[in-house]
Tab-separated table of C-alpha atoms in Angstrom:
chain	number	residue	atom	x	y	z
C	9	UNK	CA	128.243	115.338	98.941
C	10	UNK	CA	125.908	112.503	97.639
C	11	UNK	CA	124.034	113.576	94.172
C	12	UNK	CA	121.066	111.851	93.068
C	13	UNK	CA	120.442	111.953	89.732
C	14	UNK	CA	116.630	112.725	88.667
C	15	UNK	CA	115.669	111.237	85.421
C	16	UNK	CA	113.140	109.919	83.205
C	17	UNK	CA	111.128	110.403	79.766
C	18	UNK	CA	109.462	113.592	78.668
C	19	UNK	CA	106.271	114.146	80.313
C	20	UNK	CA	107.167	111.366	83.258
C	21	UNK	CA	106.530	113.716	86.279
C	22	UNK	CA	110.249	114.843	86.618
C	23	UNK	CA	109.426	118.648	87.236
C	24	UNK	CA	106.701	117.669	89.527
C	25	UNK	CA	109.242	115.437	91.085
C	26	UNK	CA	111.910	118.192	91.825
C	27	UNK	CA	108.997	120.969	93.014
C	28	UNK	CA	108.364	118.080	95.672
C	29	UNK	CA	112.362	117.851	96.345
C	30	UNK	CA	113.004	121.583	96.186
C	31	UNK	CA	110.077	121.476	99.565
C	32	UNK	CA	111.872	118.964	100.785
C	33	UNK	CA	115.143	120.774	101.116
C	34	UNK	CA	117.105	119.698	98.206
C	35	UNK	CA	118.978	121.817	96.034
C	36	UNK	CA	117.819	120.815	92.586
C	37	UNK	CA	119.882	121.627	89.445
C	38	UNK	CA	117.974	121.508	86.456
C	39	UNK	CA	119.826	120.365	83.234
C	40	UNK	CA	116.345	121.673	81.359
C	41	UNK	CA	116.590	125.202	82.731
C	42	UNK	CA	120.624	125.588	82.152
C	43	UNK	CA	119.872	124.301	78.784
C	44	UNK	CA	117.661	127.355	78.083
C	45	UNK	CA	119.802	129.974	79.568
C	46	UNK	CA	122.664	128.373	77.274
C	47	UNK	CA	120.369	128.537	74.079
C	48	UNK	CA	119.033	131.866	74.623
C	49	UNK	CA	120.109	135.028	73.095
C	50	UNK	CA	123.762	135.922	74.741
C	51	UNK	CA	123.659	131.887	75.633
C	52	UNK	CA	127.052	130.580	75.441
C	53	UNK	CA	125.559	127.923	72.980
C	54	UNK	CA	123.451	130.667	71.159
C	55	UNK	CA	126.131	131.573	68.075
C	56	UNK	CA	126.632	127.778	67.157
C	57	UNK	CA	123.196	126.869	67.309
C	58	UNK	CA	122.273	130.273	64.980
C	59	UNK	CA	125.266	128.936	62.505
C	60	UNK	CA	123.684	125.620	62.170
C	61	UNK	CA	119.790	126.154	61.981
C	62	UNK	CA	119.232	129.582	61.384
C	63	UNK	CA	117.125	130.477	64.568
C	64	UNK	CA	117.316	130.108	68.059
C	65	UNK	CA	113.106	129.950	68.397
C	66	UNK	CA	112.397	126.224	70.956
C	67	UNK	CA	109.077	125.481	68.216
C	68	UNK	CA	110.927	125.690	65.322
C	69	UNK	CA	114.014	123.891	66.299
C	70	UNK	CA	112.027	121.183	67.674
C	71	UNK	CA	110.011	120.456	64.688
C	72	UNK	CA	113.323	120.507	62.685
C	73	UNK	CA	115.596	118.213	65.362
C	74	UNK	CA	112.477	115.946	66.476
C	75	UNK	CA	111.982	114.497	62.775
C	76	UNK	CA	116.121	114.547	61.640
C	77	UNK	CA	118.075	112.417	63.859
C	78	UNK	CA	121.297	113.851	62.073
C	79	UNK	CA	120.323	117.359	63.482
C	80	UNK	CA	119.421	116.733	66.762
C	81	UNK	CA	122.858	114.731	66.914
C	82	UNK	CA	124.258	118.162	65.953
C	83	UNK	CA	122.667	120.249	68.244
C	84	UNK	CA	122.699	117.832	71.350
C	85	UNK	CA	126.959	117.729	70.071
C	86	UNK	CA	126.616	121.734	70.744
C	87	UNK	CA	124.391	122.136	73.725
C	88	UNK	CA	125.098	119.141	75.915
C	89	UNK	CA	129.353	119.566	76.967
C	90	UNK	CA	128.153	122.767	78.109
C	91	UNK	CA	125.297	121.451	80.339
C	92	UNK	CA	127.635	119.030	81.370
C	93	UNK	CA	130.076	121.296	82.787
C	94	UNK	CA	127.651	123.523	83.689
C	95	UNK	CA	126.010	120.681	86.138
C	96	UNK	CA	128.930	119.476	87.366
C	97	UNK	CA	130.240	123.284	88.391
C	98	UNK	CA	126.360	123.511	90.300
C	99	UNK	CA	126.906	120.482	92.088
C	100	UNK	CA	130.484	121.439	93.461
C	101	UNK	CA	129.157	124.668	94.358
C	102	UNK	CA	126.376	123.366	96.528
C	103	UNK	CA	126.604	123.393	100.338
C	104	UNK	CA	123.940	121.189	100.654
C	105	UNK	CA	124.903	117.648	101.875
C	106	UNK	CA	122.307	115.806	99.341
C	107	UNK	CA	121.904	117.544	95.780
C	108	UNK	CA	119.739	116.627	92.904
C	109	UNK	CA	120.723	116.596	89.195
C	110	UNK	CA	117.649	117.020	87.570
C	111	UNK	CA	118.727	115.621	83.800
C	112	UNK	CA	116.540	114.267	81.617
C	113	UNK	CA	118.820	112.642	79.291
C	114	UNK	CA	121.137	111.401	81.974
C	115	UNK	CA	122.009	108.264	80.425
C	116	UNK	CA	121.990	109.637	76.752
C	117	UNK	CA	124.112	111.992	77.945
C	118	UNK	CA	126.384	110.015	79.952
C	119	UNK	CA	125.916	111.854	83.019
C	120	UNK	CA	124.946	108.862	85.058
C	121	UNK	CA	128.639	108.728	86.468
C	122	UNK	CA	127.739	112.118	88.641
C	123	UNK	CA	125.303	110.615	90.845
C	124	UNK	CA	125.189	108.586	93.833
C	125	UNK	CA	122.431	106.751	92.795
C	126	UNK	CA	119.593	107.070	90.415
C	127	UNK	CA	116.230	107.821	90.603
C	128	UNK	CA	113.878	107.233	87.470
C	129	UNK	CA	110.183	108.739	87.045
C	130	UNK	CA	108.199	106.896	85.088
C	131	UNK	CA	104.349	106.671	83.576
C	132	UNK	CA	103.057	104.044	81.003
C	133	UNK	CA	103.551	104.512	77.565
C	134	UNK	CA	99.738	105.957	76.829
C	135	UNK	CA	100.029	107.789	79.884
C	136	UNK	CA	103.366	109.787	78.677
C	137	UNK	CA	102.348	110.346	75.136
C	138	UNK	CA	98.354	111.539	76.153
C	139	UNK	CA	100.820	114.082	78.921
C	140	UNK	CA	103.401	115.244	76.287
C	141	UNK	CA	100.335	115.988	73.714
C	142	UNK	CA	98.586	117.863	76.063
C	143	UNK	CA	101.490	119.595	77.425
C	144	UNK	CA	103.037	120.730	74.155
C	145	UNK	CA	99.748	120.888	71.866
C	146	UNK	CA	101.095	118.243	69.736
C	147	UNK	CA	99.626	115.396	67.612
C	148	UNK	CA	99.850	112.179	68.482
C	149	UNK	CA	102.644	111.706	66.029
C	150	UNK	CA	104.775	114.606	67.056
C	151	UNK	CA	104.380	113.537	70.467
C	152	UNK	CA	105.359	109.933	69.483
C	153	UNK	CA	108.692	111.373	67.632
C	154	UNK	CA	109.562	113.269	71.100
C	155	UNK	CA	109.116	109.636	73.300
C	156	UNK	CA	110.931	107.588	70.802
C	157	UNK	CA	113.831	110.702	70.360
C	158	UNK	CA	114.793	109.411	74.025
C	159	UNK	CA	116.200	106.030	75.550
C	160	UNK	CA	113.214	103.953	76.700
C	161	UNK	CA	112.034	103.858	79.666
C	162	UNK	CA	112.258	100.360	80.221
C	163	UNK	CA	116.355	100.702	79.915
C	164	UNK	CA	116.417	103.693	81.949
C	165	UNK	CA	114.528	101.468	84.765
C	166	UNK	CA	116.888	98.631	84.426
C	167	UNK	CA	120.012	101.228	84.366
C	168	UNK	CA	118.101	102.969	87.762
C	169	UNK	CA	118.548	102.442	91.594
C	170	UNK	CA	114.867	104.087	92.224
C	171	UNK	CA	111.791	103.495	90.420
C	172	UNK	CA	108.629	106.019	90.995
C	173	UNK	CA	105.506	105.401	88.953
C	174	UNK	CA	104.225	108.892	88.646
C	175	UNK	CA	100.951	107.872	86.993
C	176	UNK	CA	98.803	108.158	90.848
C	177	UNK	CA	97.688	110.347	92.665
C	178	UNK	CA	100.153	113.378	92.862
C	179	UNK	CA	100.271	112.703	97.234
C	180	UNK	CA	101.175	109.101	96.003
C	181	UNK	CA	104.484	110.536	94.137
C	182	UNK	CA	104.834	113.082	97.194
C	183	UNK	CA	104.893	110.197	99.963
C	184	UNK	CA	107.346	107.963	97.812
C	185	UNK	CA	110.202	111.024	97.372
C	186	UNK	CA	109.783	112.392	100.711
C	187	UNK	CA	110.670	108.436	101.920
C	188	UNK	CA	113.287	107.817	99.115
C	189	UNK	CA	114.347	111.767	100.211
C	190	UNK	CA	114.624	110.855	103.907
C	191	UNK	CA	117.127	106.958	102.856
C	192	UNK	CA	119.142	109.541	100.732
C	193	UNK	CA	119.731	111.533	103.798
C	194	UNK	CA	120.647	109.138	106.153
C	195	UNK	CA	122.828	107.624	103.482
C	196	UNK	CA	124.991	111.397	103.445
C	197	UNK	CA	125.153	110.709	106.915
C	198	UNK	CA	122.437	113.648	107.548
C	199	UNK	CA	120.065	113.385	111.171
C-alpha cells in the first residue's frame, strides 16, 4: 500500500483537496472527522476531555485551548494517540492500493512516518487568515491565534514532497491532484 499523507494549515484547501481525491478514487481517512467521533459524547476521548475542561462543546474548548498553549498541550496529549492509532488501523484496513491520510497536524503530530510521501496545501498568509475568519466567524485575532497554534507553513513546505497552492481557481487545484493522483498511482504500481 503507498499512503500519502494530506496536510497543511487551517483553512489551506485540505477538505477541498480530499473531496477532489475521494472523486478520484482514493480512500481518504480524515484525522479531523475521527477526531470528532473520539471527542463526542460516548467518544473514547470524551471522559478525559470532560475531567480536564468541563465540557465537551468544539466553541468553547477552542476559545479556551486556542489562547493557553498549556491546555491545548493537554488536550492534543489526550486526543491525538488515539487518532494516531485510529489512522494507522484505517490505513491497514484499506484495500485500496493508494490511500490518503488526511491529517492536518501531520508533522506536529509526528505522523509524517505513515506516508509514502507528502503532499502540502497551501495559500498565502492573508489568504488563510481572510478563509479561517470567514469560515469560523472569527476576528482577525482569533483567527491569527488558530494559524500561529500550528507549524508554519513554510516548514511544512520544506518538510513536504508535494506543494499545491490552493489560492486559484478551484479547476486549478483539481488539475494539479488529479496529475499528482495519477504519479502516485503509477508509483503503487497501479495501470
Amino acid at each position: 500500500m503507498y499512503v500519502i499523507g494530506l496536510t497543511g494549515g487551517i483553512a489551506s484547501g485540505k477538505t477541498h483537496a480530499a473531496q477532489i481525491l475521494r472523486a478520484l478514487g482514493a480512500d481518504v481517512i480524515a484525522a479531523d472527522e475521527i477526531a470528532r467521533s473520539l471527542t463526542s459524547p460516548g467518544g473514547a476521548a470524551a471522559k478525559a476531555i470532560l475531567r480536564r475542561f468541563g465540557t465537551l462543546d468544539r466553541k468553547a474548548l477552542g476559545r479556551v485551548v486556542f489562547s493557553d498553549t498549556e491546555a491545548r498541550l493537554a488536550l492534543n496529549a489526550i486526543v491525538h494517540p488515539l487518532v494516531k492509532k485510529a489512522v494507522h488501523e484505517a490505513i491497514a484496513a484499506s484495500a485500496k492500493p493508494v490511500c490518503v491520510a488526511d491529517v492536518p497536524l501531520l508533522y506536529e503530530t509526528g505522523m509524517e512516518t505513515i506516508a509514502d510521501e507528502v503532499w502540502v496545501m497551501h495559500v498565502p498568509g492573508p489568504e488563510q487568515l481572510r478563509r479561517v475568519m470567514k469560515r469560523d466567524s472569527l476576528t482577525e485575532a482569533e483567527a491569527l491565534l488558530r494559524v500561529e497554534s500550528q507549524m508554519p507553513t513554510e516548514e511544512k513546505l520544506r518538510r513536504g514532497d508535494v506543494a499545491i497552492d490552493t489560492s486559484g481557481p478551484k479547476e486549478a487545484t483539481a488539475a494539479l491532484l488529479e496529475a499528482h493522483w495519477q504519479r502516485a498511482l503509477a508509483k503503487a504500481g497501479v495501470r
